[in-house]
Short mmCIF file of C-alpha atoms and ligand atoms in Angstrom, two decimals:
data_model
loop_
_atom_site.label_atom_id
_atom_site.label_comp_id
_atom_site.label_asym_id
_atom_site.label_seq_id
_atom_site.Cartn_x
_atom_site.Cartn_y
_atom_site.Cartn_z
CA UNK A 299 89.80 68.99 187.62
CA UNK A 300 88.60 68.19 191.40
CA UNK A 301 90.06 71.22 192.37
CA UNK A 302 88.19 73.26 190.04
CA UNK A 303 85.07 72.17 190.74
CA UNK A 304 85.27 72.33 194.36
CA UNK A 305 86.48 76.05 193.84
CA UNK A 306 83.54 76.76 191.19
CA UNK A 307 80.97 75.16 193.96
CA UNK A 308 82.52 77.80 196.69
CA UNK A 309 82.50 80.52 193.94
CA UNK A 310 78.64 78.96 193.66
CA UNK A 311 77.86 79.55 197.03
CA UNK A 312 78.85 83.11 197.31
CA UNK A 313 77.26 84.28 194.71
CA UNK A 314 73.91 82.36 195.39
CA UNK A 315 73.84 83.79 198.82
CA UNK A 316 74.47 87.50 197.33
CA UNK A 317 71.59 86.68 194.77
CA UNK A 318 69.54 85.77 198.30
CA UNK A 319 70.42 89.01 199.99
CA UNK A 320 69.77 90.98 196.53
CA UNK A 321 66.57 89.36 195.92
CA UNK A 322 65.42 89.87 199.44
CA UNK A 323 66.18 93.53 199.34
CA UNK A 324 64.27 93.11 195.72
CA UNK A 325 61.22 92.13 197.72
CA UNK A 326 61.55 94.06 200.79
CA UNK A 327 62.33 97.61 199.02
CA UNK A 328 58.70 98.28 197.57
CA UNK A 329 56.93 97.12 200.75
CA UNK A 330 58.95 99.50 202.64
CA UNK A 331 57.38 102.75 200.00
CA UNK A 332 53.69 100.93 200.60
CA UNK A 333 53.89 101.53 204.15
CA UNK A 334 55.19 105.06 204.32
CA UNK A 335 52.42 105.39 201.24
CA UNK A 336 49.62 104.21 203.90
CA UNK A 337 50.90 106.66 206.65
CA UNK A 338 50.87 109.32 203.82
CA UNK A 339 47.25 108.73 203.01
CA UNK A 340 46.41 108.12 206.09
CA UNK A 341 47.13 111.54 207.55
CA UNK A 342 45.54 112.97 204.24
CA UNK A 343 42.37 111.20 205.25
CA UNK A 344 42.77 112.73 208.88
CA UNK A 345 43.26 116.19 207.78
CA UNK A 346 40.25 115.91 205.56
CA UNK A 347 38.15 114.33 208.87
CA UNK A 348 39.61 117.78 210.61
CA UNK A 349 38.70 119.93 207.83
CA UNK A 350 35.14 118.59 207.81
CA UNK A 351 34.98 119.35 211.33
CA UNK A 352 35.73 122.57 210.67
CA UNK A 353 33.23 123.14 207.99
CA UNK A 354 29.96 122.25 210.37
CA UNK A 355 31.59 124.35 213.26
CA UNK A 356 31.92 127.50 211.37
CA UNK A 357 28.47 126.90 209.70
CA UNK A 358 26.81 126.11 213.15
CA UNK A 359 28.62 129.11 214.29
CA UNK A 360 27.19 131.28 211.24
CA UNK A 361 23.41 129.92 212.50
CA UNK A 362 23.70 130.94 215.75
CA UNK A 363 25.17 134.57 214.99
CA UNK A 364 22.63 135.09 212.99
CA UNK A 365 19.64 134.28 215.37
CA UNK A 366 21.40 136.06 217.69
CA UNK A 367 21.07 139.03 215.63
CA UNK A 368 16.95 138.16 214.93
CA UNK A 369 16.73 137.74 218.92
CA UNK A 370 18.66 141.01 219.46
CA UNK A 371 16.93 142.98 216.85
CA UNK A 372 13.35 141.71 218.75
CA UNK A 373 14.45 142.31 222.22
CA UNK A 374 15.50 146.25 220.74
CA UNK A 375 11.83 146.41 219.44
CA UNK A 376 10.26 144.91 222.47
CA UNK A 377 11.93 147.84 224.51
CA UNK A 378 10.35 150.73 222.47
CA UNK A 379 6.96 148.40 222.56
CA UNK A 380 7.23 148.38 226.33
CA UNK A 381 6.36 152.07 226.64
CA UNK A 382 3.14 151.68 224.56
CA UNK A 383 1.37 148.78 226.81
CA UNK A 384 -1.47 149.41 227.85
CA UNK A 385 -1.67 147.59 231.49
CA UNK A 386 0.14 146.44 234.01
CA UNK A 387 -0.91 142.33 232.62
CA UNK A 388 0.26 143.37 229.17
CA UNK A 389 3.96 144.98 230.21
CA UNK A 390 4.54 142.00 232.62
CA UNK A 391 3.62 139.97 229.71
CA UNK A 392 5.91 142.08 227.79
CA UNK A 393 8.99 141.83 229.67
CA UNK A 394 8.40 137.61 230.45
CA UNK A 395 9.18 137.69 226.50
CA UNK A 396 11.80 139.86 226.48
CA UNK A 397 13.35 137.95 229.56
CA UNK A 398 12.74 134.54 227.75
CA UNK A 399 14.76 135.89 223.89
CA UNK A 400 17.50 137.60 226.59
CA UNK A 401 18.26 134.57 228.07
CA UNK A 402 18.18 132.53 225.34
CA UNK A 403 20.70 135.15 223.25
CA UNK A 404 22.90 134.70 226.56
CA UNK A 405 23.14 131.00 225.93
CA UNK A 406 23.45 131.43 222.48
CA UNK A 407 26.62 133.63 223.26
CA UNK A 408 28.30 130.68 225.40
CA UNK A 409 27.98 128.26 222.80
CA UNK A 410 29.04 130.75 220.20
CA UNK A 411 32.27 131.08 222.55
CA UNK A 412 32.49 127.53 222.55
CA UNK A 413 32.92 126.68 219.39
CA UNK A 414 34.87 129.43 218.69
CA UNK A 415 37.07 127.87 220.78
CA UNK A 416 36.56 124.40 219.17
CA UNK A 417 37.37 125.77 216.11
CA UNK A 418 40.58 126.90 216.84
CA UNK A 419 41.86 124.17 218.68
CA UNK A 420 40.49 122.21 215.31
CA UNK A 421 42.54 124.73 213.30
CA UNK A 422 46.02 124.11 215.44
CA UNK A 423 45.21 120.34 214.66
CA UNK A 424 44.99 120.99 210.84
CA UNK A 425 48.41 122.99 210.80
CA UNK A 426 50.13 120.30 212.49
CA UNK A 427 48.50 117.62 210.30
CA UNK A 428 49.48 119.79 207.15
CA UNK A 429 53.21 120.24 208.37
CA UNK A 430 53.61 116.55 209.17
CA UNK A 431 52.32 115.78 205.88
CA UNK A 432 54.38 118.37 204.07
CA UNK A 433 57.11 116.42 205.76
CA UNK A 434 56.07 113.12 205.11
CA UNK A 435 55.27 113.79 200.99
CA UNK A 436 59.00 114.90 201.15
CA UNK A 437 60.26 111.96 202.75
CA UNK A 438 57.95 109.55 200.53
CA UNK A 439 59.92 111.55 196.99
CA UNK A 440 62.72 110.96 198.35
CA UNK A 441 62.40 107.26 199.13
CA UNK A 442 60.89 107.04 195.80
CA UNK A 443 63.64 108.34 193.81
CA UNK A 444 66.46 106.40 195.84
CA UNK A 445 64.25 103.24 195.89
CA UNK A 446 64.53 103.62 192.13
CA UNK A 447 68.18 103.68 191.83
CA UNK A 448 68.57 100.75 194.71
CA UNK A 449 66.21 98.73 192.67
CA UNK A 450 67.82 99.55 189.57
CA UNK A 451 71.24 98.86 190.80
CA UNK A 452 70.07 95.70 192.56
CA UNK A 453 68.69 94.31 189.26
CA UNK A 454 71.92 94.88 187.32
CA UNK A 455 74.16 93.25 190.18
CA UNK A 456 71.93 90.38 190.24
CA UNK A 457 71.83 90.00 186.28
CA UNK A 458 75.46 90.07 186.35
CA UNK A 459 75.48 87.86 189.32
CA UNK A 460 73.18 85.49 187.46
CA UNK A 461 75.78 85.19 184.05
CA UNK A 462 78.33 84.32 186.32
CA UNK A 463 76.54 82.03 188.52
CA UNK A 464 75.86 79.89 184.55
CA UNK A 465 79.69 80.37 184.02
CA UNK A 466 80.80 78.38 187.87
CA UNK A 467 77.93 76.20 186.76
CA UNK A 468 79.60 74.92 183.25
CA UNK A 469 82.88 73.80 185.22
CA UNK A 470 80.66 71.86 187.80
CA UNK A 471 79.35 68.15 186.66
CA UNK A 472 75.80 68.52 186.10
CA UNK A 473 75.14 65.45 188.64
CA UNK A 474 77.09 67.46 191.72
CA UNK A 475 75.56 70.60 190.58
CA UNK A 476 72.05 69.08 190.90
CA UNK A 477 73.06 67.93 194.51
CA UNK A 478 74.26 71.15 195.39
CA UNK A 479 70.95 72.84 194.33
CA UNK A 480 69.15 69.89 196.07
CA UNK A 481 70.69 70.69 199.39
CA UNK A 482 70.32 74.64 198.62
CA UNK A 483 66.64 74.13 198.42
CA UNK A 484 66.15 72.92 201.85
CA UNK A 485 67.52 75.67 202.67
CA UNK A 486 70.64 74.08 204.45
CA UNK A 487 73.27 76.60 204.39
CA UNK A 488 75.66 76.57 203.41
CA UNK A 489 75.77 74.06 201.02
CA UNK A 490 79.36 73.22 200.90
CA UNK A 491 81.83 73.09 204.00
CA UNK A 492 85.41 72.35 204.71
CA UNK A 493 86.79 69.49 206.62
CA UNK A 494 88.86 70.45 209.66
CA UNK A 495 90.64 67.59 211.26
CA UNK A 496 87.95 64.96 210.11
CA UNK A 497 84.90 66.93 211.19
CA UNK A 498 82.66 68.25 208.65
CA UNK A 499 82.01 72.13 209.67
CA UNK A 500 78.03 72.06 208.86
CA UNK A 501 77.17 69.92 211.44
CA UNK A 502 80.71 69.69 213.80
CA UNK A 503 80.25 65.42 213.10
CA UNK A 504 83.35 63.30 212.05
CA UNK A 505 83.03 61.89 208.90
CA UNK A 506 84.34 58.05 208.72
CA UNK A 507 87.91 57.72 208.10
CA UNK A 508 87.50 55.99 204.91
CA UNK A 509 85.13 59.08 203.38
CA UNK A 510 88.46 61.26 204.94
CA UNK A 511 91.11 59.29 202.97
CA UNK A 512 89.38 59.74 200.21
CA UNK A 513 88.39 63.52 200.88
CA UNK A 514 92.04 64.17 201.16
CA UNK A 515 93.09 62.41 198.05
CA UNK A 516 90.52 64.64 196.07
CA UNK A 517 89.80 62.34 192.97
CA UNK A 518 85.82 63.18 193.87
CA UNK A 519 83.15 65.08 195.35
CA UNK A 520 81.90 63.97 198.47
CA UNK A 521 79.25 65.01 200.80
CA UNK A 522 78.72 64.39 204.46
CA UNK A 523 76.87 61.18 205.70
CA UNK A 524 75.73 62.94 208.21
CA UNK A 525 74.21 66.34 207.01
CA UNK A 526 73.98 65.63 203.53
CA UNK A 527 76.39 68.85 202.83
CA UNK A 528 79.27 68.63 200.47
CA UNK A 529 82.14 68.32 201.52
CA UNK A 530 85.86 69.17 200.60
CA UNK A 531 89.27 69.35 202.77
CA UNK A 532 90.38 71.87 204.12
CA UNK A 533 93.91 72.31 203.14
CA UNK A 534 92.14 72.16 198.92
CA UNK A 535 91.13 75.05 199.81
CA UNK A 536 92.51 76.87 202.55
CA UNK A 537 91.02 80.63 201.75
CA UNK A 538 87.57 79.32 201.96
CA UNK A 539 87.81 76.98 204.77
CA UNK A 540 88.92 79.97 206.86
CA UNK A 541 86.55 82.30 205.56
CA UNK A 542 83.67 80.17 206.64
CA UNK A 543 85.38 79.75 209.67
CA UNK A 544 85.20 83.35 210.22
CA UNK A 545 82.18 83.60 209.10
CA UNK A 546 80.67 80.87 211.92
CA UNK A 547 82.18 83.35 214.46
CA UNK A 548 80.70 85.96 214.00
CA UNK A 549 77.80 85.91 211.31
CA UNK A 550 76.25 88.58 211.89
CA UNK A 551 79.52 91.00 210.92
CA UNK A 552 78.97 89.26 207.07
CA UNK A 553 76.95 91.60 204.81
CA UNK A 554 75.67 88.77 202.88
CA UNK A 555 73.83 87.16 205.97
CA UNK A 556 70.81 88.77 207.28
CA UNK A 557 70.36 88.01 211.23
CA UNK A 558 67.87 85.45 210.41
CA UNK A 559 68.99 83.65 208.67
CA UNK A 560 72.41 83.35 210.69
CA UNK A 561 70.31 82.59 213.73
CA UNK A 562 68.44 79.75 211.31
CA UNK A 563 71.88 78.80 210.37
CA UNK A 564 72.59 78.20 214.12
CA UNK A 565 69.61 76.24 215.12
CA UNK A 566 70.24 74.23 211.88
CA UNK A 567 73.67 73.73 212.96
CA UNK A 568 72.45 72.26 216.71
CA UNK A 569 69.71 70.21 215.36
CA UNK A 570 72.15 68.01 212.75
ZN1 LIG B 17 77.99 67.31 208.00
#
């Protein structure tokens, strides 16, 4: 019967941590899609900002041509005028004007050639925008559709993970089982540890020799005066003692522990 329970509580732990890990990936998955969605939008926005651009350079381009035109039309006029004045004060007067629109065509031309210019520099923008776009739309479909089928996958492990989390829970005496999810919600993991050689492996403290005798003799669940874990011997169960061993060494090779939350395990570890 101890036996049992002890092994349901390990069985407990594992899954709870994979529900952590499934749940977290639950939670994480959509915020990852909102991000590349705002880096999506946020280049549409851009290209429309370029594309606006372009709009009052090609219509401040279309103004000047055409008083270009007006001036050049004028200064053609002026020229067969210049042949009918009548004095010298009149054809000096004359060519001042024609001087003045010639000049002012001339500087007309520049900034026509300028924002010619503009514009096509605007225009090299707006293809790059649009193929980094095209690019990112792809890459947002994609993450779409395989955020779908992680989700969807993550929601049937963790339903399944769920039934057989009830099932360990039956086998487990309601009283240890509310301990365990006492401890669980202080976030102390984990929540049950082995006993090597009369140190309890959450905190590395011995546990007094009398709470050992007993340990060994497994007629009950016991937890650790010290870190408030529960505890169970070693050679019970052998498997599990070394797989948390392992574990401790090198946490961050286990799949079902995220960096953090080894490193939280750690400090944990050092302040008990
Ligand atoms: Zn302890």
């Amino acid at each position: 019967m101890y036996q049992k329970q002890i092994e349901q509580l390990v069985i407990l732990q594992h899954l709870d941590q994979e529900i952590l890990v499934l749940e977290k990936e639950l939670e994480q998955a959509p915020k990852e899609l909102a991000e590349l969605e705002g880096r999506h939008q946020e280049g549409l926005d851009q290209q429309n900002q370029v594309i606006e651009k372009i709009d009052f350079l090609n219509a401040q381009k279309k103004r000047l041509a055409a008083e270009i035109e007006e001036d050049g039309l004028k200064i053609k006029k002026s020229k067969n005028k210049l042949m009918m004045a009548s004095n010298t004060r009149e054809y000096h007067a004359m060519m001042r004007e024609m001087d003045n629109m010639e000049k002012l065509n001339r500087l007309r031309e520049e900034e026509h050639t300028t924002l010619t210019e503009e514009l096509s520099r605007q225009e090299e923008i707006l293809v790059e925008l649009k193929a980094g776009g095209a690019d990112l739309a792809a890459e947002l479909e994609a993450k779409r559709e395989s955020l779908d089928k992680r989700l969807e996958k993550a929601r049937q492990t963790l339903a399944e993970l769920n039934k057989n989390r009830l099932a360990a829970g039956k086998i487990i005496p309601p009283p240890i089982q509310a301990r365990y999810e006492f401890i669980r919600s202080r976030l102390r993991t984990p929540v049950i540890v082995a006993v090597t050689g009369g140190i309890c492996t959450g905190c590395n403290i011995s546990i007094p020799p009398q709470t050992y005798n007993e340990l060994q003799r497994g007629k009950q669940i016991h937890s650790c005066p010290n870190c408030q874990r529960i505890i169970y011997w070693e050679q019970h169960l052998p498997e599990a003692a070394a797989e948390q061993a392992e574990r401790a060494k090198k946490p961050e090779s286990k799949a079902a522990k995220t960096k953090e939350e080894a490193a939280e395990a750690v400090t944990e570890g050092a302040e008990a």
